[in-house]
PDB file of C-alpha atoms in Angstrom:
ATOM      1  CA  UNK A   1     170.266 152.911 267.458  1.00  0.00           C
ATOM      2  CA  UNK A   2     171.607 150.291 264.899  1.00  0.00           C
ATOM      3  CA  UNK A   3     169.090 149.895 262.366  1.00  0.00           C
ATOM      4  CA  UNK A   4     167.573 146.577 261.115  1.00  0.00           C
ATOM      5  CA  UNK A   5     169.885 144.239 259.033  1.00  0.00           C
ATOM      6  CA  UNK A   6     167.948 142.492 256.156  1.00  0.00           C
ATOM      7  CA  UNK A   7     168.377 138.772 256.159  1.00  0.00           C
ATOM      8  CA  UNK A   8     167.540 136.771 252.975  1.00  0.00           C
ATOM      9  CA  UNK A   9     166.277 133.102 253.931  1.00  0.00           C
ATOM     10  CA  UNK A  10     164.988 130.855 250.938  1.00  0.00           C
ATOM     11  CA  UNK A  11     164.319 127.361 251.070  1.00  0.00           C
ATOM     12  CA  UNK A  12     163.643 124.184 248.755  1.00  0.00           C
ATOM     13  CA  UNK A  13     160.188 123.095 249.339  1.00  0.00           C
ATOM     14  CA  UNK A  14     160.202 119.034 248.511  1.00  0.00           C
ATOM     15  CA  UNK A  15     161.963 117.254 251.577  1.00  0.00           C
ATOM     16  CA  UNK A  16     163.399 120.245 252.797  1.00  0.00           C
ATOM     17  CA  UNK A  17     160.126 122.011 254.017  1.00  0.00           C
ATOM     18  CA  UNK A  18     158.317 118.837 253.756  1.00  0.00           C
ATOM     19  CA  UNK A  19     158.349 115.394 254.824  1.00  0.00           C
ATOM     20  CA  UNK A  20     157.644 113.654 251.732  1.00  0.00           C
ATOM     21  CA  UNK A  21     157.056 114.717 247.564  1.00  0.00           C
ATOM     22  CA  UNK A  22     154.341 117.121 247.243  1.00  0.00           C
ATOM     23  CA  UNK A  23     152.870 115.262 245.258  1.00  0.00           C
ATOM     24  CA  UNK A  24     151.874 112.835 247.412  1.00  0.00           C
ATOM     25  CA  UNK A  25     148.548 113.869 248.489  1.00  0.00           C
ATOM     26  CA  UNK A  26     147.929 114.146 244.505  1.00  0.00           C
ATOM     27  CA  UNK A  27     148.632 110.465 244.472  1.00  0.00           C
ATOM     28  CA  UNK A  28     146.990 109.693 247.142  1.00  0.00           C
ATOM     29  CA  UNK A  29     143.827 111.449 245.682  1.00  0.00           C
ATOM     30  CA  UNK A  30     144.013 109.673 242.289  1.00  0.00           C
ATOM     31  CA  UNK A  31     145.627 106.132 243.654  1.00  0.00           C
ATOM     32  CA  UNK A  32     143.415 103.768 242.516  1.00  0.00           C
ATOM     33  CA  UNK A  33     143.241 105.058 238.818  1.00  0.00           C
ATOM     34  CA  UNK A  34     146.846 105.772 238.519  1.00  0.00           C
ATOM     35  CA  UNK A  35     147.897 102.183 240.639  1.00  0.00           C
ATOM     36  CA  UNK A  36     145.366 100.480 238.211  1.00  0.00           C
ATOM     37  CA  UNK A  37     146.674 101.909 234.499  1.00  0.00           C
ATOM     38  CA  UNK A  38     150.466 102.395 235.482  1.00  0.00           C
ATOM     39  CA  UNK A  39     150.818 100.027 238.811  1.00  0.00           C
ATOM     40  CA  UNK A  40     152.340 102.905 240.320  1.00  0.00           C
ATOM     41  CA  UNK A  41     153.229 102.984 243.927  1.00  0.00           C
ATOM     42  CA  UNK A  42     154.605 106.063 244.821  1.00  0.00           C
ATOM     43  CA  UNK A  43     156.106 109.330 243.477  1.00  0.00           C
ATOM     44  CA  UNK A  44     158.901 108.342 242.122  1.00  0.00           C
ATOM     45  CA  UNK A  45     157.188 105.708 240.072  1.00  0.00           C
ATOM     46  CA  UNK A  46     155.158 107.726 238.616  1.00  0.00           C
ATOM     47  CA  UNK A  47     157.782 110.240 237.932  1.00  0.00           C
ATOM     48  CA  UNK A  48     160.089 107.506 236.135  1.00  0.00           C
ATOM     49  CA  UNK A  49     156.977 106.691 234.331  1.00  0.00           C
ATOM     50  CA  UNK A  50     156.613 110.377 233.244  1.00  0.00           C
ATOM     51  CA  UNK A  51     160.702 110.269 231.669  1.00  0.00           C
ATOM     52  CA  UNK A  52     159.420 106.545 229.751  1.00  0.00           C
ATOM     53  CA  UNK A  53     156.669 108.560 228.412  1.00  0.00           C
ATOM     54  CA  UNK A  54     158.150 111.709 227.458  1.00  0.00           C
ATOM     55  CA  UNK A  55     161.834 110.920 227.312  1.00  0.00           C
ATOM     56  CA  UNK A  56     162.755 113.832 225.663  1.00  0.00           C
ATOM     57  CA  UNK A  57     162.100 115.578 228.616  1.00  0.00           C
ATOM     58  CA  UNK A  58     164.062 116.454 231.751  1.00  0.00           C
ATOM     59  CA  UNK A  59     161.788 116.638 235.139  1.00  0.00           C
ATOM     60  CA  UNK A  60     160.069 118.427 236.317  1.00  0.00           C
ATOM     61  CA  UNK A  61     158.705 119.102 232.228  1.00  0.00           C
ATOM     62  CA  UNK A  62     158.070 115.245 232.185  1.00  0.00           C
ATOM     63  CA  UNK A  63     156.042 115.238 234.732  1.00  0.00           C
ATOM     64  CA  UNK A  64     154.232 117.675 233.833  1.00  0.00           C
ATOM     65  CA  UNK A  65     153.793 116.545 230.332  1.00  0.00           C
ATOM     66  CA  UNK A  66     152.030 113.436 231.768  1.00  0.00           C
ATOM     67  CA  UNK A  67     150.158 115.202 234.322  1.00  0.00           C
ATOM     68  CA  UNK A  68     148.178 117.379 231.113  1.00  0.00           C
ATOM     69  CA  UNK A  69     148.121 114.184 229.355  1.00  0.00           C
ATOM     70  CA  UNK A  70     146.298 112.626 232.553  1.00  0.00           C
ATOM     71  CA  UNK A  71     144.537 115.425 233.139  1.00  0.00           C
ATOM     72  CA  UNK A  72     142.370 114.909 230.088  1.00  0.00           C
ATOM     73  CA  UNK A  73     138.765 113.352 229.637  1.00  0.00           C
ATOM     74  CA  UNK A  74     139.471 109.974 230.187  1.00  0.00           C
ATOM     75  CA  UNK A  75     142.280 109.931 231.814  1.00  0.00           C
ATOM     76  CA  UNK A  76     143.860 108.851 235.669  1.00  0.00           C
ATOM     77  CA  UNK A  77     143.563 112.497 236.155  1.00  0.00           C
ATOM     78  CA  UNK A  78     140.692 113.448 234.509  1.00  0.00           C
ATOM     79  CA  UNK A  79     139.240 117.529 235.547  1.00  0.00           C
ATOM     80  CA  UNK A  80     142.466 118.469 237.467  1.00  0.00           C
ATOM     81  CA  UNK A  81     142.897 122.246 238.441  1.00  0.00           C
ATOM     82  CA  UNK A  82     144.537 124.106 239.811  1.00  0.00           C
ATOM     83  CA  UNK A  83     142.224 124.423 242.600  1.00  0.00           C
ATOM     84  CA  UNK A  84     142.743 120.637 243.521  1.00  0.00           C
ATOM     85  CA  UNK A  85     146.202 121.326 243.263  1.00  0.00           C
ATOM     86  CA  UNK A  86     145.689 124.312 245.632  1.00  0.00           C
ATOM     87  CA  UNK A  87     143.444 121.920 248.434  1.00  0.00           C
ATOM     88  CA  UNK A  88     145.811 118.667 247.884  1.00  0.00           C
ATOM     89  CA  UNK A  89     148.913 121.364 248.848  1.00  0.00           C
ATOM     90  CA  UNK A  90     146.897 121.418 252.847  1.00  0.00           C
ATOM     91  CA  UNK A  91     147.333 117.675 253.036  1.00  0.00           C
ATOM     92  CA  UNK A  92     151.157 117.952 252.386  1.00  0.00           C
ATOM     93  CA  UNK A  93     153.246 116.594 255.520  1.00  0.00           C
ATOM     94  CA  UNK A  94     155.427 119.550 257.323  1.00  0.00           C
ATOM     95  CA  UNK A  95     158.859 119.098 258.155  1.00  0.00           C
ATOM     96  CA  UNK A  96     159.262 118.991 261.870  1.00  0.00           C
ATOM     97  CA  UNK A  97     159.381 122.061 263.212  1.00  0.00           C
ATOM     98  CA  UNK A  98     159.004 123.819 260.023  1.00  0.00           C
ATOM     99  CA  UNK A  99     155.845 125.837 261.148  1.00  0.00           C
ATOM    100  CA  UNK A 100     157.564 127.088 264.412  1.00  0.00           C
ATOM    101  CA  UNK A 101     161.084 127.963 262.135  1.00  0.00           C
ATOM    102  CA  UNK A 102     159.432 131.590 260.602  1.00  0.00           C
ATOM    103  CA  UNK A 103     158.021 132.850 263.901  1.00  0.00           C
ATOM    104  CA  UNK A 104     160.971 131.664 265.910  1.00  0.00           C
ATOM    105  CA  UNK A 105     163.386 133.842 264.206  1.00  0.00           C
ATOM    106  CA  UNK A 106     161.220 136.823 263.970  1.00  0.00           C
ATOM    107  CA  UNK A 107     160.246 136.197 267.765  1.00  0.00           C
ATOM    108  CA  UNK A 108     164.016 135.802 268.546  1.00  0.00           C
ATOM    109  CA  UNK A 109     165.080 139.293 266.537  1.00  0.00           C
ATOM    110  CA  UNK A 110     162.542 141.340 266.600  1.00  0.00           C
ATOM    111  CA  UNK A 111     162.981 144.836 265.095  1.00  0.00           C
ATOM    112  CA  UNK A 112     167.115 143.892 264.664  1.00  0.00           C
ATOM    113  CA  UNK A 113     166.453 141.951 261.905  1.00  0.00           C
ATOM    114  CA  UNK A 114     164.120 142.212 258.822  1.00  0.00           C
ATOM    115  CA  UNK A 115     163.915 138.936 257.109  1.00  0.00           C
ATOM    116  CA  UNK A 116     163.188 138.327 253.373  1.00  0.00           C
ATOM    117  CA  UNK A 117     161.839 134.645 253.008  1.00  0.00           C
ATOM    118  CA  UNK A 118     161.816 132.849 249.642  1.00  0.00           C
ATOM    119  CA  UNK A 119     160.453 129.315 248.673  1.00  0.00           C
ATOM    120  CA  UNK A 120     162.215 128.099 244.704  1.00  0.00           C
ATOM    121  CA  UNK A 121     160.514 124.432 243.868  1.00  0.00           C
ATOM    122  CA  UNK A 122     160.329 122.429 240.476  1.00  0.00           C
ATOM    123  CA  UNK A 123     156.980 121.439 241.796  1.00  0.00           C
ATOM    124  CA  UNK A 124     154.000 123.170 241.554  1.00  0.00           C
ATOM    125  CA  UNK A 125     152.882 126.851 242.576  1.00  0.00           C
ATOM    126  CA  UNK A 126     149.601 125.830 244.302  1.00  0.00           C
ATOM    127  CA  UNK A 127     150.771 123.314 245.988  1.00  0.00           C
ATOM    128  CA  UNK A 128     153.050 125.314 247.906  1.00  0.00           C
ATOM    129  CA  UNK A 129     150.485 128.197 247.968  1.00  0.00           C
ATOM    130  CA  UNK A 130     147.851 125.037 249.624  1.00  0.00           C
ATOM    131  CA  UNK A 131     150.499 124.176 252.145  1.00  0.00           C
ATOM    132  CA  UNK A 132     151.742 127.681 252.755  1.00  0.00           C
ATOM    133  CA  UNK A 133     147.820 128.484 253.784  1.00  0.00           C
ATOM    134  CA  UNK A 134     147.143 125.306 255.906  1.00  0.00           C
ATOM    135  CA  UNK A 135     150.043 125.766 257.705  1.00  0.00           C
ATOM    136  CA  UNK A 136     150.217 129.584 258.088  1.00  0.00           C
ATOM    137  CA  UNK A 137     153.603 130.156 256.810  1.00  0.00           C
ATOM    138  CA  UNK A 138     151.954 132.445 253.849  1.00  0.00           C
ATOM    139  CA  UNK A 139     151.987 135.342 256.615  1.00  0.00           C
ATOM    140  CA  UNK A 140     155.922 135.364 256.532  1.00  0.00           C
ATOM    141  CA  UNK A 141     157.013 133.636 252.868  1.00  0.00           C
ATOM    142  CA  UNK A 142     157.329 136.656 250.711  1.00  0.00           C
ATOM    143  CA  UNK A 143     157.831 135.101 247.390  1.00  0.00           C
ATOM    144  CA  UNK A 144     156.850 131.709 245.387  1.00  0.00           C
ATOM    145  CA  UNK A 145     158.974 130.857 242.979  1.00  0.00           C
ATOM    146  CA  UNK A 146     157.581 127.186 241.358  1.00  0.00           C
ATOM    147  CA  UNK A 147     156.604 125.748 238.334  1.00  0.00           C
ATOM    148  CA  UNK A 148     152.205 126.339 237.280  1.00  0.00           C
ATOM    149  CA  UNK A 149     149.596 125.092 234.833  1.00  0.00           C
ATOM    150  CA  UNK A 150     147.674 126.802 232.454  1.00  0.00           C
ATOM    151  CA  UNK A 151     143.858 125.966 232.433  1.00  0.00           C
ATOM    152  CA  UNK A 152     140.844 125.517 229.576  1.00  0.00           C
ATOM    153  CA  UNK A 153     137.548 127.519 230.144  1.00  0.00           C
ATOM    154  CA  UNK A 154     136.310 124.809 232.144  1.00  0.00           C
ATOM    155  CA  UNK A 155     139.338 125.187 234.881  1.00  0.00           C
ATOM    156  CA  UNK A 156     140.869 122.087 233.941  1.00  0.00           C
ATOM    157  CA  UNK A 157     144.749 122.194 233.410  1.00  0.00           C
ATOM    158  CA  UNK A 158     145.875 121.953 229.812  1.00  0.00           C
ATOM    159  CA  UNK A 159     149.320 123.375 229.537  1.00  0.00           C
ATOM    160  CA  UNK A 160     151.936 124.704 231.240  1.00  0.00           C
ATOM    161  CA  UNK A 161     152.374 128.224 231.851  1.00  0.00           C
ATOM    162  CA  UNK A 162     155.359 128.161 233.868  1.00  0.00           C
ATOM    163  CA  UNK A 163     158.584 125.924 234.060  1.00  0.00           C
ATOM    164  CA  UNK A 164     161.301 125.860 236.836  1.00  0.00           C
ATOM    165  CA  UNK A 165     164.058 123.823 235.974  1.00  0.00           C
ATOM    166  CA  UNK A 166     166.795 123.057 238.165  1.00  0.00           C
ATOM    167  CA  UNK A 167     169.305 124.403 235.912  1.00  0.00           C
ATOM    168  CA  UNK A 168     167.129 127.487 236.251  1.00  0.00           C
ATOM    169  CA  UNK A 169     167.065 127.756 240.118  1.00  0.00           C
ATOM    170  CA  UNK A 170     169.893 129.632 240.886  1.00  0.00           C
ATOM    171  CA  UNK A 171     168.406 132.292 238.876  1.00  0.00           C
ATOM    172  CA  UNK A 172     165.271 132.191 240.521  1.00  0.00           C
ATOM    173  CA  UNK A 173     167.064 133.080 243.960  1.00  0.00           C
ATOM    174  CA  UNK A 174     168.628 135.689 241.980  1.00  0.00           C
ATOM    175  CA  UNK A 175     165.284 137.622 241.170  1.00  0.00           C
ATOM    176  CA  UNK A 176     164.024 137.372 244.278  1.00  0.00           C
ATOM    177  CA  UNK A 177     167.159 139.468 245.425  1.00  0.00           C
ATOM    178  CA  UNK A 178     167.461 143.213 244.753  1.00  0.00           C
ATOM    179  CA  UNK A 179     171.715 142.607 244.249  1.00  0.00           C
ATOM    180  CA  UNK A 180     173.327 141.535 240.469  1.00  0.00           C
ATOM    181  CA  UNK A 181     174.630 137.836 240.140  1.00  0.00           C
ATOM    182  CA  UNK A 182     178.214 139.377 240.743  1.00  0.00           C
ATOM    183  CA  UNK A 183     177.555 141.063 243.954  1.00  0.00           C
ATOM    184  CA  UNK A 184     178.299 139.252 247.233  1.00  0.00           C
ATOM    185  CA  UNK A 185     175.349 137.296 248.888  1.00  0.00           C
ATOM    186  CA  UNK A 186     176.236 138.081 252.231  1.00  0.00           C
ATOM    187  CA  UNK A 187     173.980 138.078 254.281  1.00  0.00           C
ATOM    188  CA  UNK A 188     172.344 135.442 252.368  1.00  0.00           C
ATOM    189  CA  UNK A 189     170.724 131.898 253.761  1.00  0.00           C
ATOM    190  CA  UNK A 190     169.859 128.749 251.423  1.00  0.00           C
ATOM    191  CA  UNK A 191     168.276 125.376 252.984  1.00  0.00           C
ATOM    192  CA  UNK A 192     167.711 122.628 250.988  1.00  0.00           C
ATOM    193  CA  UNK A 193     167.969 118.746 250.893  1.00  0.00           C
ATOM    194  CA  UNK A 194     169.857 117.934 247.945  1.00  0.00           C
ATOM    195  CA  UNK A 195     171.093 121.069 245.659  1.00  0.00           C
ATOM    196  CA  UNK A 196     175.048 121.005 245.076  1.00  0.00           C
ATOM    197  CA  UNK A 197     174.713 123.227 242.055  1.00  0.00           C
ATOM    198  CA  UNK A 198     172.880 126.144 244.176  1.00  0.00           C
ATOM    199  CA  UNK A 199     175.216 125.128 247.225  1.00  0.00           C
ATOM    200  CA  UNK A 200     178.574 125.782 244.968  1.00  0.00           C
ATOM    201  CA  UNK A 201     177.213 129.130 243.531  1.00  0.00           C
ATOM    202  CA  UNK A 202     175.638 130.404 246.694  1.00  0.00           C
ATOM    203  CA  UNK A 203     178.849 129.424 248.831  1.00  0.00           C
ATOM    204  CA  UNK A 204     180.912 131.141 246.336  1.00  0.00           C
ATOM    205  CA  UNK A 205     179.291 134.598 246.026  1.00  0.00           C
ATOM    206  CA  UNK A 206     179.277 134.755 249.837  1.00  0.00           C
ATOM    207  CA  UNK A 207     176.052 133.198 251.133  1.00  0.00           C
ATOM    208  CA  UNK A 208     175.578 130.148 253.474  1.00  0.00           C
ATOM    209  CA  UNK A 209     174.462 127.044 252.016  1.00  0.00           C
ATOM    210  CA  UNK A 210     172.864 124.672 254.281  1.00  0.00           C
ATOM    211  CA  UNK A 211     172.073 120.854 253.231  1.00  0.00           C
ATOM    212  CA  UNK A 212     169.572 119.001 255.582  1.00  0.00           C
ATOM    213  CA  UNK A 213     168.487 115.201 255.389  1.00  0.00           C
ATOM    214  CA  UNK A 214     165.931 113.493 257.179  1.00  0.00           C
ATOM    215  CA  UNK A 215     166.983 112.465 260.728  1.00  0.00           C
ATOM    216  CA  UNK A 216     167.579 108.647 261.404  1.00  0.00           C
ATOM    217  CA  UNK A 217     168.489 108.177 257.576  1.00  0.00           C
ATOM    218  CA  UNK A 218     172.290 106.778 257.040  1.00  0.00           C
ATOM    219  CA  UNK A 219     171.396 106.409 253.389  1.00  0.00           C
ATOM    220  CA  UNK A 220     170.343 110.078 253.229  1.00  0.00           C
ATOM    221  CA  UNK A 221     173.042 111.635 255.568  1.00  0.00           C
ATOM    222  CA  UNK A 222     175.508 109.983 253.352  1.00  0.00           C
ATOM    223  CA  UNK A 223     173.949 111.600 250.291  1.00  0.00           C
ATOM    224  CA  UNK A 224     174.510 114.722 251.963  1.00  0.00           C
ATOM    225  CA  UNK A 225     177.643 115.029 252.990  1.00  0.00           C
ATOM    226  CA  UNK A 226     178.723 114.102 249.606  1.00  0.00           C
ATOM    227  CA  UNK A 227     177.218 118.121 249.262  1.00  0.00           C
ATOM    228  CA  UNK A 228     179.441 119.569 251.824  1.00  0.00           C
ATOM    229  CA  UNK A 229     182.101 122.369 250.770  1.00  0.00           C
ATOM    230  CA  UNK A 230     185.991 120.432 250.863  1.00  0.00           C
ATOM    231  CA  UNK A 231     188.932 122.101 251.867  1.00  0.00           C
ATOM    232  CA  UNK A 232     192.114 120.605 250.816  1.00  0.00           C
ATOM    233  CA  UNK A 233     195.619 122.040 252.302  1.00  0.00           C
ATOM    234  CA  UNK A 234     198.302 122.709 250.034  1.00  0.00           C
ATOM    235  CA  UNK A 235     202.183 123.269 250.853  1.00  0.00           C
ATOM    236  CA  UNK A 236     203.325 126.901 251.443  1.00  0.00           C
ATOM    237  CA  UNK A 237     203.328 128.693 249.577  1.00  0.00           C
ATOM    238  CA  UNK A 238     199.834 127.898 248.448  1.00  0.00           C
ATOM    239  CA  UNK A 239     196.676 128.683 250.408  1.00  0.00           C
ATOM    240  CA  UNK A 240     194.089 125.724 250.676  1.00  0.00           C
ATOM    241  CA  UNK A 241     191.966 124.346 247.818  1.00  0.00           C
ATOM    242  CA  UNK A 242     188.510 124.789 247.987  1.00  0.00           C
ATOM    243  CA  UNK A 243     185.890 123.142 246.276  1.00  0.00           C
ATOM    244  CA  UNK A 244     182.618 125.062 247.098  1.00  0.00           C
ATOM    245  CA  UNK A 245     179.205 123.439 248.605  1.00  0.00           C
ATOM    246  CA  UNK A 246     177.406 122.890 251.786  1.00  0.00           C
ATOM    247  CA  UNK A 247     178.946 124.470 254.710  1.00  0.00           C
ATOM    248  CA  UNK A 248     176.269 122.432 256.835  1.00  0.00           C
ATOM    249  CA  UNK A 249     174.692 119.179 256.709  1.00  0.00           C
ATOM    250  CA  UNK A 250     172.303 118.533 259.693  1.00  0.00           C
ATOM    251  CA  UNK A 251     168.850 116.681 260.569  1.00  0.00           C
ATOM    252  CA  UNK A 252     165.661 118.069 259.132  1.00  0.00           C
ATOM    253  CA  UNK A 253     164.516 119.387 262.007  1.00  0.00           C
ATOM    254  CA  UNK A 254     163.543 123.232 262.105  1.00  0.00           C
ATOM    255  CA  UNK A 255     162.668 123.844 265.747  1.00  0.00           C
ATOM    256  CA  UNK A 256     163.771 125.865 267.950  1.00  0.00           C
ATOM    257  CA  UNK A 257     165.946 123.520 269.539  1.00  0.00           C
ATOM    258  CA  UNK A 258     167.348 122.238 266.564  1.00  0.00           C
ATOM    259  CA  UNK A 259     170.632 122.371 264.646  1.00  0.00           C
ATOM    260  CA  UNK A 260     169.030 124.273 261.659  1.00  0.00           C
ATOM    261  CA  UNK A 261     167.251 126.906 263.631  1.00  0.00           C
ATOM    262  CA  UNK A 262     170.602 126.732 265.984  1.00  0.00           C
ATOM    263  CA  UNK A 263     173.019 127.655 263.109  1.00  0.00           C
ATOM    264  CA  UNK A 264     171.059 130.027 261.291  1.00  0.00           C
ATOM    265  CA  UNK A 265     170.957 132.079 264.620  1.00  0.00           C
ATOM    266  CA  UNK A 266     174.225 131.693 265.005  1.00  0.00           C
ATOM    267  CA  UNK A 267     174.956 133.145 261.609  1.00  0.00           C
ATOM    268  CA  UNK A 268     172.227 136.324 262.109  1.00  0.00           C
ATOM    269  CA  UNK A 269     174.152 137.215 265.432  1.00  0.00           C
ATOM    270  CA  UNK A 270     177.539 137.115 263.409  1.00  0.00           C
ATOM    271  CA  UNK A 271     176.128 139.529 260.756  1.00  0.00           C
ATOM    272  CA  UNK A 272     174.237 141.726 263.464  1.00  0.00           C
ATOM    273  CA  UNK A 273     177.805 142.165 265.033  1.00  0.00           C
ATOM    274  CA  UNK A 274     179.432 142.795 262.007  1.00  0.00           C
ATOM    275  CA  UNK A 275     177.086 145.522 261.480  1.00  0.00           C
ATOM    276  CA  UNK A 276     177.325 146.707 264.661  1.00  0.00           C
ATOM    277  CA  UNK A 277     181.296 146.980 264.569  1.00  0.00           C
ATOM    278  CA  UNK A 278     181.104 148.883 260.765  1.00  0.00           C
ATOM    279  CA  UNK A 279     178.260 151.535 262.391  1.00  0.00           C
ATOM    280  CA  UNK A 280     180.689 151.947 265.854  1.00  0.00           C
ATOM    281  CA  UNK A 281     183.611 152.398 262.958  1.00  0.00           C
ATOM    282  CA  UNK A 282     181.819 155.369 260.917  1.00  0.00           C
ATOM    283  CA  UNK A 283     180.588 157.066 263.552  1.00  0.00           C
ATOM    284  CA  UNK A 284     184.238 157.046 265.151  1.00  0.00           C
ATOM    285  CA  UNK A 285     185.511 158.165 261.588  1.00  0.00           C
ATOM    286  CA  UNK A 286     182.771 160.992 261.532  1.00  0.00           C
ATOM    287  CA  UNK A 287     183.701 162.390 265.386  1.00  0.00           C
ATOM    288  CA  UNK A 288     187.644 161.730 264.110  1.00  0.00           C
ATOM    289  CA  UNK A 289     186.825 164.228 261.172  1.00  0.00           C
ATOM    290  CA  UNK A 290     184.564 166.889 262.965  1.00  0.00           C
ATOM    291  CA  UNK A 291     187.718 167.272 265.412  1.00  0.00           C
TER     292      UNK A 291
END
């Protein structure tokens, strides 16, 4: 009997797993303070007002520079925890089909596969923790890898304890892993919305990089092609030119019917052959030598 194959599966979290910013719900929460002091109208605002503030910062430090600063007595913020954090993570919106994606593939595969599922994020670790919960994806998601606050006696956040960059996230997949950077990431999945950095180093130590944009979106289908791997023929004698990246762009759409949960099945029955064809191979090598 063929024993399981492991399958490694991460995923971006921010308009890959979700529909919108995390943070959101936080702004939400907090609108009429934050609208008030920095007119504010969505993330993104309040991001760019996090770089005017502290613009010797990259994101996601910025933001989390202002968020301490707001966090304060006094401030648009004032008594964050991370508990809030934690309960403003259930109101974030779910990707479609993202709560049916886990169980389909573990439904589908059953004891052939064992799958290893990741989540790296420059947002914040409860957050994802609060949506992993509500939605009931913590049963399957094996590790968090995110950015966290540190907290004053009184559970109110007052420094950072943890930083993901997104310089750093390649890395991050990399711990979760039990291979070296220079081993082969085959059989190795990565889904996010916008990541070319990740998507040229995971396509080129043997992985498959998939890029996924919100259906409907010409704007953001544009953006993500722009993130797809390039193959450019040469004359003979020289083999094609490759320039490394997404080998999928498709809707954000996780169900089972489509493209995402499609191709990643497609890719899990290509690696459960292979491994089926190398165990039919040794075991005619080991009858071969017993002869």
């Amino acid at each position: 009997m063929l024993k399981p194959i492991t399958i490694e599966l991460s995923l971006d979290f921010d308009l890959t797993m979700t529909q919108f910013y995390q943070q959101e719900p936080l702004l939400k929460y907090y609108y009429g303070l934050i609208g008030k002091k920095f007119n504010d109208k969505s993330v993104l605002e309040y991001f760019q007002a996090a770089n005017e503030r502290f613009p010797d910062q990259e994101i996601p430090l910025s933001v989390m520079q202002a968020i301490i600063a707001d966090s304060k007595e006094g401030g648009v913020l004032a008594g964050l925890s991370n508990n809030k954090l934690y309960e403003l993570g259930q109101e974030i919106s779910p990707a479609v089909g993202i709560q049916e994606f886990f169980p389909g593939l573990e439904k589908k595969y059953g004891d052939q596969v064992h799958f290893v599922y990741s989540i790296i994020s420059l947002g914040f670790k409860p957050m994802v923790q609060g949506f992993l919960k509500e939605t009931g994806l913590d049963n399957y998601v094996k590790y968090v890898e995110a950015s966290s606050f540190s907290e004053d006696s009184n559970g109110v956040i007052n420094g950072i304890d943890r930083v993901i960059k997104a310089k750093d996230k390649f890395f991050s997949i990399n711990s979760f892993r039990q291979h070296w950077v220079d081993q082969r990431y085959d059989p190795f999945i990565y889904i996010s919305d916008n990541d070319h950095p990740v998507f040229k180093m995971i396509s080129v130590f043997g992985g498959m990089p998939i890029c996924v944009y919100p259906k409907d979106d010409p704007v953001a289908h544009k953006r993500a092609l722009e993130q797809l791997e390039i193959e450019t023929p040469r004359l003979p004698p020289y083999g094609s030119s490759i320039k490394p990246g997404a080998h999928h762009v498709l809707p954000r759409d996780f169900s089972p019917e489509g493209e995402v949960f499609q191709t990643v099945c497609k890719k899990i029955d290509e690696e459960i052959e292979i491994a089926e064809t190398n165990r039919l191979y040794f075991l005619n090598q080991d009858q071969a030598s017993e002869v």
